[in-house]
């Protein structure tokens, strides 16, 4: 095994020998289950109905017998019915940016806020940030966990934060030029918008102070990383998370490696399961990520069904950490487009476009139905529309993704831009069957 790299924030956890890590996880999972059993009546009732008791968790493998928790459970007990701490101990709430149905509210006590700051600090450190650097934080502040969550982690690490939040692109560009931050955090689509802004102003990437970009909150293709790195002159890494489990900081990539995000496994237990059957899948196989929070006290969740499609990477890493890495999220199981029987994720289309080089990464997918036939129109921006280019894109999508699509070419700047929040890539006009 590679020796733990000195550039790891908390080697005592991130590099814990695997048998000790597994023992710690089992102990923490048991404590979480016991806490739910004692303090969250709906969760206890669910276990009782299934004939389960916390003592039935004797090994990590036993976890597979326990039920999943889904967004619907949080909605059914809206707003705070699954909280395991007394109301006066709560210190903050956030709400998930759910795109359909009622938002879900998540709650934190002081312990949870400490865990949150710690895992974000670890992620920022892995992403290249070091104490004393300045941090331009363009994740939205407010109910969304992105802004305040990364803010507290940055303070824990010792960064000077510019809490700019999302939107107001021209002001963001000014602030970056004036305050000279080394680190920026925002969605990948917004990083491209900022890069475009600097290009328009004639500021070359080499003249920017930025060195590291910490990108997340939405799926992105590997080619987008290259676009952000070239456009802002940074090393770009992924940060992943969701409000139900904590917010940003469930996992993060190492800037020196950029090959999968380290899941902070002493706090969050990852499983990959089959999207249809829920059966556990081995490391290396793609499926739905299911997460259990093991150290949360206000809102511990057991086997939370994230809906995110990814895999745990089986091969050894180059940083000496023992916690496992997850691959980039391909999409949410609910973003999956099934087009005439073929499965398509928007990120696959993004990869084809970026692979073509001369097409801008701003795109939108529109789904329609003519008669019984579903159609996918890919709206994109090109410097000069030509029938040749359109044919080329349609051919490449067919060859690489396996579906026939139509392209709708727009002038540069013709499609709506990210305002810093999560971008919706797909508009579905198909009537229900
Ligand atoms: O998006 C937390 C976050 C903020 C993560 C800032 C990273 C940076 P929610 O609003 O609850 O929380 O949305 C969670 O966003 O289930 C994924 O579908 C998606 N998501 C988050 N990070 C990534 C990522 C925040 N790095 C949902 N890659 C998750 C792909 C991501 N998808």
Coordinates of C-alpha atoms and ligand atoms in Angstrom, one line a residue:
X1 CA 0.0 0.0 0.0
X2 CA 1.2 3.5 -0.7
X3 CA 2.2 5.4 2.4
X4 CA -0.3 8.0 3.6
X5 CA 0.4 11.2 1.8
X6 CA 1.3 14.1 4.1
X7 CA -1.2 16.2 2.1
X8 CA -4.3 14.5 3.6
X9 CA -6.3 16.6 6.0
X10 CA -7.3 14.0 8.6
X11 CA -5.1 10.9 7.8
X12 CA -6.3 9.3 11.1
X13 CA -9.7 8.9 9.5
X14 CA -9.1 9.1 5.7
X15 CA -6.3 6.6 5.9
X16 CA -7.5 4.3 8.7
X17 CA -6.5 0.7 8.1
X18 CA -9.5 -1.1 6.4
X19 CA -10.3 -3.6 9.2
X20 CA -10.4 -0.7 11.7
X21 CA -12.5 1.4 9.4
X22 CA -15.0 -1.5 9.0
X23 CA -15.2 -2.0 12.8
X24 CA -15.8 1.8 13.3
X25 CA -18.5 1.7 10.7
X26 CA -20.3 -1.2 12.3
X27 CA -20.1 0.5 15.7
X28 CA -21.4 3.7 14.3
X29 CA -24.2 2.1 12.2
X30 CA -25.4 0.3 15.3
X31 CA -25.4 3.5 17.3
X32 CA -27.4 5.2 14.5
X33 CA -29.9 2.4 14.4
X34 CA -30.3 2.5 18.1
X35 CA -30.9 6.3 18.1
X36 CA -33.6 6.0 15.4
X37 CA -35.2 3.1 17.3
X38 CA -35.3 5.2 20.5
X39 CA -36.2 8.6 19.1
X40 CA -37.9 8.4 15.8
X41 CA -41.3 6.6 16.2
X42 CA -42.1 6.2 12.4
X43 CA -38.7 4.6 11.8
X44 CA -39.1 2.3 14.7
X45 CA -42.6 1.3 13.5
X46 CA -41.1 0.5 10.1
X47 CA -38.5 -1.8 11.6
X48 CA -41.0 -3.5 13.8
X49 CA -43.3 -4.1 10.8
X50 CA -40.4 -5.7 9.0
X51 CA -39.6 -7.8 12.1
X52 CA -36.3 -6.1 12.6
X53 CA -34.5 -4.9 15.7
X54 CA -31.2 -2.9 15.8
X55 CA -29.5 -5.9 17.4
X56 CA -30.0 -7.7 14.0
X57 CA -27.1 -5.7 12.6
X58 CA -24.3 -8.0 13.6
X59 CA -22.1 -7.5 10.5
X60 CA -21.9 -4.8 7.8
X61 CA -23.5 -7.3 5.4
X62 CA -26.6 -7.5 7.6
X63 CA -27.4 -3.9 6.6
X64 CA -28.8 -5.2 3.3
X65 CA -31.8 -6.6 5.2
X66 CA -32.8 -3.2 6.5
X67 CA -35.3 -1.0 4.6
X68 CA -34.4 1.9 2.3
X69 CA -35.3 5.4 3.3
X70 CA -36.7 7.5 0.4
X71 CA -37.5 11.1 -0.3
X72 CA -41.2 10.1 0.0
X73 CA -40.5 9.2 3.7
X74 CA -39.2 12.7 4.4
X75 CA -42.2 14.1 2.6
X76 CA -44.7 11.9 4.5
X77 CA -43.3 13.2 7.7
X78 CA -42.8 16.9 6.6
X79 CA -41.4 19.0 8.0
X80 CA -39.5 17.5 11.0
X81 CA -41.1 14.2 11.7
X82 CA -38.0 12.1 11.2
X83 CA -35.8 14.3 13.5
X84 CA -34.1 12.5 16.3
X85 CA -33.1 15.5 18.5
X86 CA -35.3 17.7 20.6
X87 CA -36.4 20.9 18.9
X88 CA -34.4 23.2 21.2
X89 CA -31.2 21.4 20.2
X90 CA -31.6 22.2 16.5
X91 CA -29.3 24.8 15.1
X92 CA -30.1 25.1 11.4
X93 CA -32.5 23.8 8.8
X94 CA -32.0 23.6 5.0
X95 CA -34.4 22.4 2.3
X96 CA -33.6 20.3 -0.7
X97 CA -33.9 21.8 -4.1
X98 CA -36.5 19.1 -5.1
X99 CA -37.7 19.8 -8.6
X100 CA -41.1 18.1 -8.1
X101 CA -43.4 17.9 -5.2
X102 CA -43.0 19.4 -1.8
X103 CA -39.5 20.4 -0.7
X104 CA -37.9 18.3 2.0
X105 CA -36.6 20.0 5.1
X106 CA -33.5 18.7 6.8
X107 CA -32.3 19.7 10.3
X108 CA -28.9 19.9 12.0
X109 CA -27.9 20.1 15.6
X110 CA -24.5 21.4 16.8
X111 CA -22.9 18.0 16.3
X112 CA -24.2 17.7 12.8
X113 CA -22.9 21.2 11.9
X114 CA -19.5 20.1 13.2
X115 CA -19.6 17.0 11.1
X116 CA -20.7 19.1 8.1
X117 CA -17.8 21.6 8.5
X118 CA -15.3 18.8 9.0
X119 CA -16.3 16.8 5.8
X120 CA -16.4 20.0 3.7
X121 CA -13.0 21.1 5.1
X122 CA -11.6 17.6 4.1
X123 CA -13.1 18.0 0.6
X124 CA -11.7 21.5 0.1
X125 CA -8.3 20.3 1.3
X126 CA -8.4 17.4 -1.0
X127 CA -9.4 19.8 -3.8
X128 CA -6.2 21.8 -3.3
X129 CA -7.3 24.5 -0.9
X130 CA -4.9 25.4 1.9
X131 CA -5.2 27.6 5.0
X132 CA -4.7 31.2 4.2
X133 CA -6.1 31.0 0.7
X134 CA -9.0 33.1 -0.4
X135 CA -12.2 31.3 -1.4
X136 CA -14.7 32.7 -3.9
X137 CA -17.9 30.9 -2.9
X138 CA -20.5 31.1 -5.7
X139 CA -22.8 28.3 -4.5
X140 CA -26.2 29.8 -3.5
X141 CA -26.7 30.9 0.1
X142 CA -30.0 30.2 1.7
X143 CA -32.1 27.1 2.0
X144 CA -29.8 25.3 -0.5
X145 CA -27.0 23.6 1.4
X146 CA -24.3 24.6 -1.1
X147 CA -23.5 28.1 0.1
X148 CA -23.6 27.9 3.9
X149 CA -22.3 24.4 3.9
X150 CA -19.1 25.1 2.0
X151 CA -18.8 28.4 3.9
X152 CA -18.5 26.7 7.3
X153 CA -16.1 24.1 5.9
X154 CA -13.9 26.8 4.4
X155 CA -13.8 28.6 7.8
X156 CA -13.0 25.3 9.5
X157 CA -10.1 24.9 7.1
X158 CA -8.9 28.5 7.6
X159 CA -9.8 30.1 4.2
X160 CA -10.9 33.7 3.8
X161 CA -14.4 33.3 2.2
X162 CA -16.0 35.7 -0.3
X163 CA -19.6 34.7 0.2
X164 CA -20.8 36.0 -3.2
X165 CA -23.6 33.3 -3.7
X166 CA -25.0 32.6 -7.2
X167 CA -25.9 35.0 -10.0
X168 CA -24.7 38.5 -11.0
X169 CA -22.0 37.3 -13.3
X170 CA -20.4 40.6 -14.1
X171 CA -20.0 41.4 -10.4
X172 CA -18.6 37.9 -9.8
X173 CA -16.0 38.6 -12.5
X174 CA -15.1 41.9 -10.9
X175 CA -14.7 40.3 -7.5
X176 CA -12.4 37.6 -8.8
X177 CA -10.2 40.2 -10.5
X178 CA -10.2 42.5 -7.4
X179 CA -9.9 40.0 -4.5
X180 CA -7.6 37.5 -6.2
X181 CA -9.0 34.3 -4.8
X182 CA -7.1 31.1 -5.3
X183 CA -10.1 28.8 -4.9
X184 CA -13.6 29.0 -6.5
X185 CA -16.6 26.8 -5.7
X186 CA -19.7 26.7 -8.0
X187 CA -21.6 24.4 -10.2
X188 CA -19.7 23.2 -13.3
X189 CA -22.2 24.9 -15.7
X190 CA -21.7 28.2 -13.9
X191 CA -17.9 27.8 -14.0
X192 CA -18.2 27.7 -17.8
X193 CA -20.3 30.8 -17.7
X194 CA -17.6 32.6 -15.7
X195 CA -14.9 31.4 -18.1
X196 CA -16.9 32.7 -21.0
X197 CA -17.2 36.0 -19.2
X198 CA -13.5 36.4 -18.8
X199 CA -13.0 35.4 -22.4
X200 CA -15.4 38.2 -23.5
X201 CA -13.5 40.7 -21.3
X202 CA -10.2 39.6 -22.9
X203 CA -8.7 38.3 -19.6
X204 CA -6.5 35.2 -20.4
X205 CA -6.8 32.4 -17.9
X206 CA -3.0 32.7 -17.0
X207 CA -3.8 36.2 -15.7
X208 CA -6.4 35.0 -13.2
X209 CA -5.4 34.3 -9.5
X210 CA -7.6 31.1 -9.5
X211 CA -5.8 27.8 -9.0
X212 CA -8.5 25.4 -7.9
X213 CA -12.2 25.0 -8.8
X214 CA -14.5 22.8 -6.6
X215 CA -17.5 21.8 -8.7
X216 CA -20.6 20.0 -7.9
X217 CA -24.4 20.0 -7.2
X218 CA -25.2 18.7 -10.7
X219 CA -23.9 15.9 -13.0
X220 CA -21.1 16.9 -15.3
X221 CA -19.1 15.2 -18.0
X222 CA -15.3 14.7 -17.9
X223 CA -14.9 17.0 -20.9
X224 CA -16.5 19.8 -18.9
X225 CA -13.6 19.5 -16.5
X226 CA -11.2 20.2 -19.4
X227 CA -13.3 23.2 -20.4
X228 CA -13.3 24.7 -16.9
X229 CA -9.6 24.0 -16.4
X230 CA -8.6 25.6 -19.7
X231 CA -11.1 28.5 -19.3
X232 CA -10.2 29.5 -15.7
X233 CA -6.6 28.2 -15.5
X234 CA -7.5 25.9 -12.6
X235 CA -7.3 22.3 -11.4
X236 CA -11.0 21.3 -11.2
X237 CA -12.3 18.6 -8.9
X238 CA -15.7 17.2 -8.1
X239 CA -17.5 17.6 -4.8
X240 CA -20.6 15.6 -4.2
X241 CA -23.4 15.5 -1.6
X242 CA -27.1 15.9 -0.9
X243 CA -29.0 17.7 1.8
X244 CA -30.7 14.6 3.2
X245 CA -27.3 13.1 4.1
X246 CA -25.6 16.4 5.0
X247 CA -25.1 18.7 1.9
X248 CA -21.9 19.1 0.0
X249 CA -19.0 17.0 1.4
X250 CA -20.2 13.5 1.3
X251 CA -17.3 12.9 -1.1
X252 CA -14.6 14.9 -2.9
X253 CA -11.8 14.4 -5.4
X254 CA -8.1 14.8 -4.8
X255 CA -6.6 17.6 -7.0
X256 CA -3.5 15.5 -7.6
X257 CA -5.4 12.5 -8.8
X258 CA -8.8 13.7 -10.2
X259 CA -10.1 10.2 -10.6
X260 CA -13.2 9.6 -8.4
X261 CA -14.5 11.3 -5.2
X262 CA -13.4 9.9 -1.8
X263 CA -16.5 9.1 0.2
X264 CA -15.8 10.1 3.8
X265 CA -16.6 6.6 4.9
X266 CA -16.2 7.2 8.6
X267 CA -19.3 9.4 8.4
X268 CA -21.3 8.1 5.5
X269 CA -21.7 4.4 4.6
X270 CA -22.0 3.9 0.8
X271 CA -23.7 1.0 -1.0
X272 CA -24.5 0.6 -4.7
X273 CA -27.7 -1.3 -5.4
X274 CA -29.6 -2.4 -8.5
X275 CA -32.0 0.3 -9.6
X276 CA -34.9 -2.1 -10.0
X277 CA -34.4 -4.8 -7.4
X278 CA -32.4 -2.9 -4.7
X279 CA -30.0 -5.8 -4.4
X280 CA -26.5 -4.8 -3.4
X281 CA -23.9 -4.7 -6.2
X282 CA -20.2 -5.3 -5.9
X283 CA -17.6 -2.5 -6.1
X284 CA -17.0 -1.6 -9.8
X285 CA -20.6 -2.0 -10.9
X286 CA -22.9 0.8 -11.8
X287 CA -26.1 1.3 -9.8
X288 CA -28.0 3.6 -7.4
X289 CA -25.9 5.1 -4.6
X290 CA -27.5 4.4 -1.2
X291 CA -26.0 6.2 1.8
X292 CA -26.4 5.8 5.5
X293 CA -25.3 8.7 7.8
X294 CA -23.4 7.2 10.7
X295 CA -22.6 10.3 12.8
X296 CA -25.6 12.5 12.4
X297 CA -27.6 13.1 15.6
X298 CA -30.5 15.4 14.5
X299 CA -31.4 13.6 11.2
X300 CA -29.7 10.2 10.9
X301 CA -31.0 8.4 7.8
X302 CA -30.7 4.7 7.2
X303 CA -30.0 3.5 3.6
X304 CA -31.1 6.6 1.9
X305 CA -31.9 6.1 -1.8
X306 CA -30.1 8.9 -3.5
X307 CA -31.3 8.1 -7.0
X308 CA -27.8 8.9 -8.2
X309 CA -26.3 6.5 -10.7
X310 CA -22.6 5.8 -10.0
X311 CA -20.2 3.1 -8.9
X312 CA -17.5 2.6 -6.3
X313 CA -14.1 2.4 -7.9
X314 CA -12.4 -0.9 -7.1
X315 CA -8.8 -0.1 -8.2
X316 CA -6.2 1.2 -5.7
X317 CA -5.8 4.9 -5.4
X318 CA -2.6 7.0 -5.5
X319 CA -3.1 9.1 -2.3
X320 CA -2.9 6.5 0.5
X321 CA -6.5 6.9 1.6
X322 CA -8.3 3.8 2.5
X323 CA -11.9 5.2 2.1
X324 CA -13.4 4.2 -1.2
X325 CA -13.9 6.5 -4.2
X326 CA -17.1 6.9 -6.1
X327 CA -17.1 7.7 -9.9
X328 CA -18.8 10.8 -11.3
X329 CA -22.5 10.7 -11.1
X330 CA -23.9 9.8 -14.5
X331 CA -27.2 11.2 -13.8
X332 CA -30.2 10.7 -11.4
X333 CA -32.3 7.6 -12.1
X334 CA -35.1 10.1 -12.6
X335 CA -33.1 12.0 -15.3
X336 CA -32.8 8.9 -17.3
X337 CA -34.4 9.4 -20.7
X338 CA -35.7 6.2 -22.3
X339 CA -35.9 7.0 -26.0
X340 CA -37.4 4.3 -28.1
X341 CA -36.0 1.7 -25.7
X342 CA -32.5 3.1 -25.4
X343 CA -31.3 4.6 -22.1
X344 CA -29.8 8.0 -22.4
X345 CA -28.4 10.3 -19.7
X346 CA -28.0 14.0 -20.6
X347 CA -24.3 13.7 -19.6
X348 CA -23.7 11.2 -22.4
X349 CA -24.9 13.9 -24.9
X350 CA -22.7 16.4 -23.2
X351 CA -19.7 14.2 -23.6
X352 CA -20.3 13.8 -27.4
X353 CA -20.7 17.6 -27.8
X354 CA -17.6 18.4 -25.9
X355 CA -15.7 15.7 -27.8
X356 CA -16.4 17.6 -31.0
X357 CA -14.4 20.5 -29.7
X358 CA -15.9 23.3 -31.7
X359 CA -19.4 23.1 -30.1
X360 CA -20.1 25.2 -26.9
X361 CA -21.0 23.2 -23.8
X362 CA -24.3 25.0 -23.4
X363 CA -27.0 22.7 -24.4
X364 CA -30.6 21.7 -23.7
X365 CA -32.6 18.6 -24.4
X366 CA -36.3 18.8 -25.5
X367 CA -38.4 15.7 -25.6
X368 CA -41.6 15.6 -27.8
X369 CA -43.9 13.0 -29.2
X370 CA -45.2 12.8 -32.7
X371 CA -47.9 10.1 -32.9
X372 CA -46.4 7.2 -30.9
X373 CA -42.8 8.2 -31.6
X374 CA -40.7 9.9 -29.0
X375 CA -38.2 12.5 -30.4
X376 CA -35.2 14.1 -28.8
X377 CA -34.1 17.5 -30.0
X378 CA -30.7 18.7 -28.9
X379 CA -30.5 22.4 -28.8
X380 CA -27.0 23.7 -28.9
X381 CA -24.8 26.7 -29.7
X382 CA -22.3 26.8 -32.6
X383 CA -20.3 29.7 -33.9
X384 CA -21.4 29.0 -37.5
X385 CA -24.4 26.8 -38.2
X386 CA -24.0 24.5 -41.1
X387 CA -25.8 21.4 -42.3
X388 CA -22.5 19.6 -42.3
X389 CA -22.0 20.2 -38.6
X390 CA -25.6 19.2 -37.8
X391 CA -25.2 15.9 -39.7
X392 CA -21.9 15.3 -37.9
X393 CA -23.4 15.8 -34.4
X394 CA -26.4 13.6 -35.2
X395 CA -24.0 10.9 -36.6
X396 CA -21.8 11.0 -33.5
X397 CA -24.7 10.8 -31.1
X398 CA -26.0 7.8 -33.0
X399 CA -22.6 6.1 -33.0
X400 CA -21.6 6.9 -29.4
X401 CA -25.0 6.9 -27.6
X402 CA -27.0 4.7 -29.9
X403 CA -30.0 7.0 -30.5
X404 CA -31.3 9.0 -33.4
X405 CA -31.8 12.7 -32.4
X406 CA -32.4 16.0 -34.1
X407 CA -30.2 19.0 -33.7
X408 CA -31.4 22.5 -33.3
X409 CA -28.5 24.9 -33.8
X410 CA -28.4 28.4 -32.1
X411 CA -26.0 31.3 -32.3
X412 CA -23.4 31.6 -29.4
X413 CA -25.3 33.0 -26.4
X414 CA -28.6 31.9 -27.8
X415 CA -29.5 29.4 -25.1
X416 CA -30.2 30.3 -21.5
X417 CA -27.2 30.3 -19.2
X418 CA -26.8 28.9 -15.7
X419 CA -27.4 31.6 -13.1
X420 CA -25.4 29.7 -10.5
X421 CA -28.1 27.4 -9.3
X422 CA -28.7 23.8 -10.5
X423 CA -29.3 23.7 -14.3
X424 CA -32.2 21.8 -15.7
X425 CA -31.0 20.2 -18.9
X426 CA -34.2 18.5 -20.0
X427 CA -37.7 19.8 -20.9
X428 CA -40.1 17.0 -21.4
X429 CA -43.2 17.9 -23.5
X430 CA -44.3 14.2 -23.9
X431 CA -47.8 13.5 -22.7
X432 CA -48.1 10.6 -20.3
X433 CA -48.7 7.3 -22.1
Ligands
LIG1 O1 -26.6 19.8 -4.3 C1 -25.4 19.6 -2.3 C2 -24.2 20.1 -3.0 C3 -23.9 21.5 -3.0 C4 -23.2 19.3 -3.5 C5 -22.8 22.0 -3.6 C6 -22.1 19.7 -4.1 C7 -21.9 21.1 -4.2 P1 -29.2 18.9 -3.0 O2 -29.7 20.2 -3.4 O3 -29.9 18.2 -1.9 O4 -27.7 19.0 -2.4 O5 -29.1 18.0 -4.3 C8 -28.5 16.7 -4.2 O6 -27.6 17.0 -6.5 O7 -28.6 13.8 -5.2 C9 -27.3 14.7 -7.0 O8 -28.3 14.3 -7.9 C10 -26.9 16.1 -7.3 N1 -25.5 16.3 -7.1 C11 -24.9 16.9 -6.1 N2 -23.5 16.9 -6.2 C12 -23.3 16.3 -7.4 C13 -22.1 16.0 -8.2 C14 -26.6 19.5 -3.1 N3 -20.9 16.4 -7.8 C15 -28.4 16.1 -5.6 N4 -22.3 15.4 -9.4 C16 -27.7 14.8 -5.6 C17 -23.5 15.0 -9.8 C18 -24.5 15.9 -8.0 N5 -24.6 15.3 -9.2

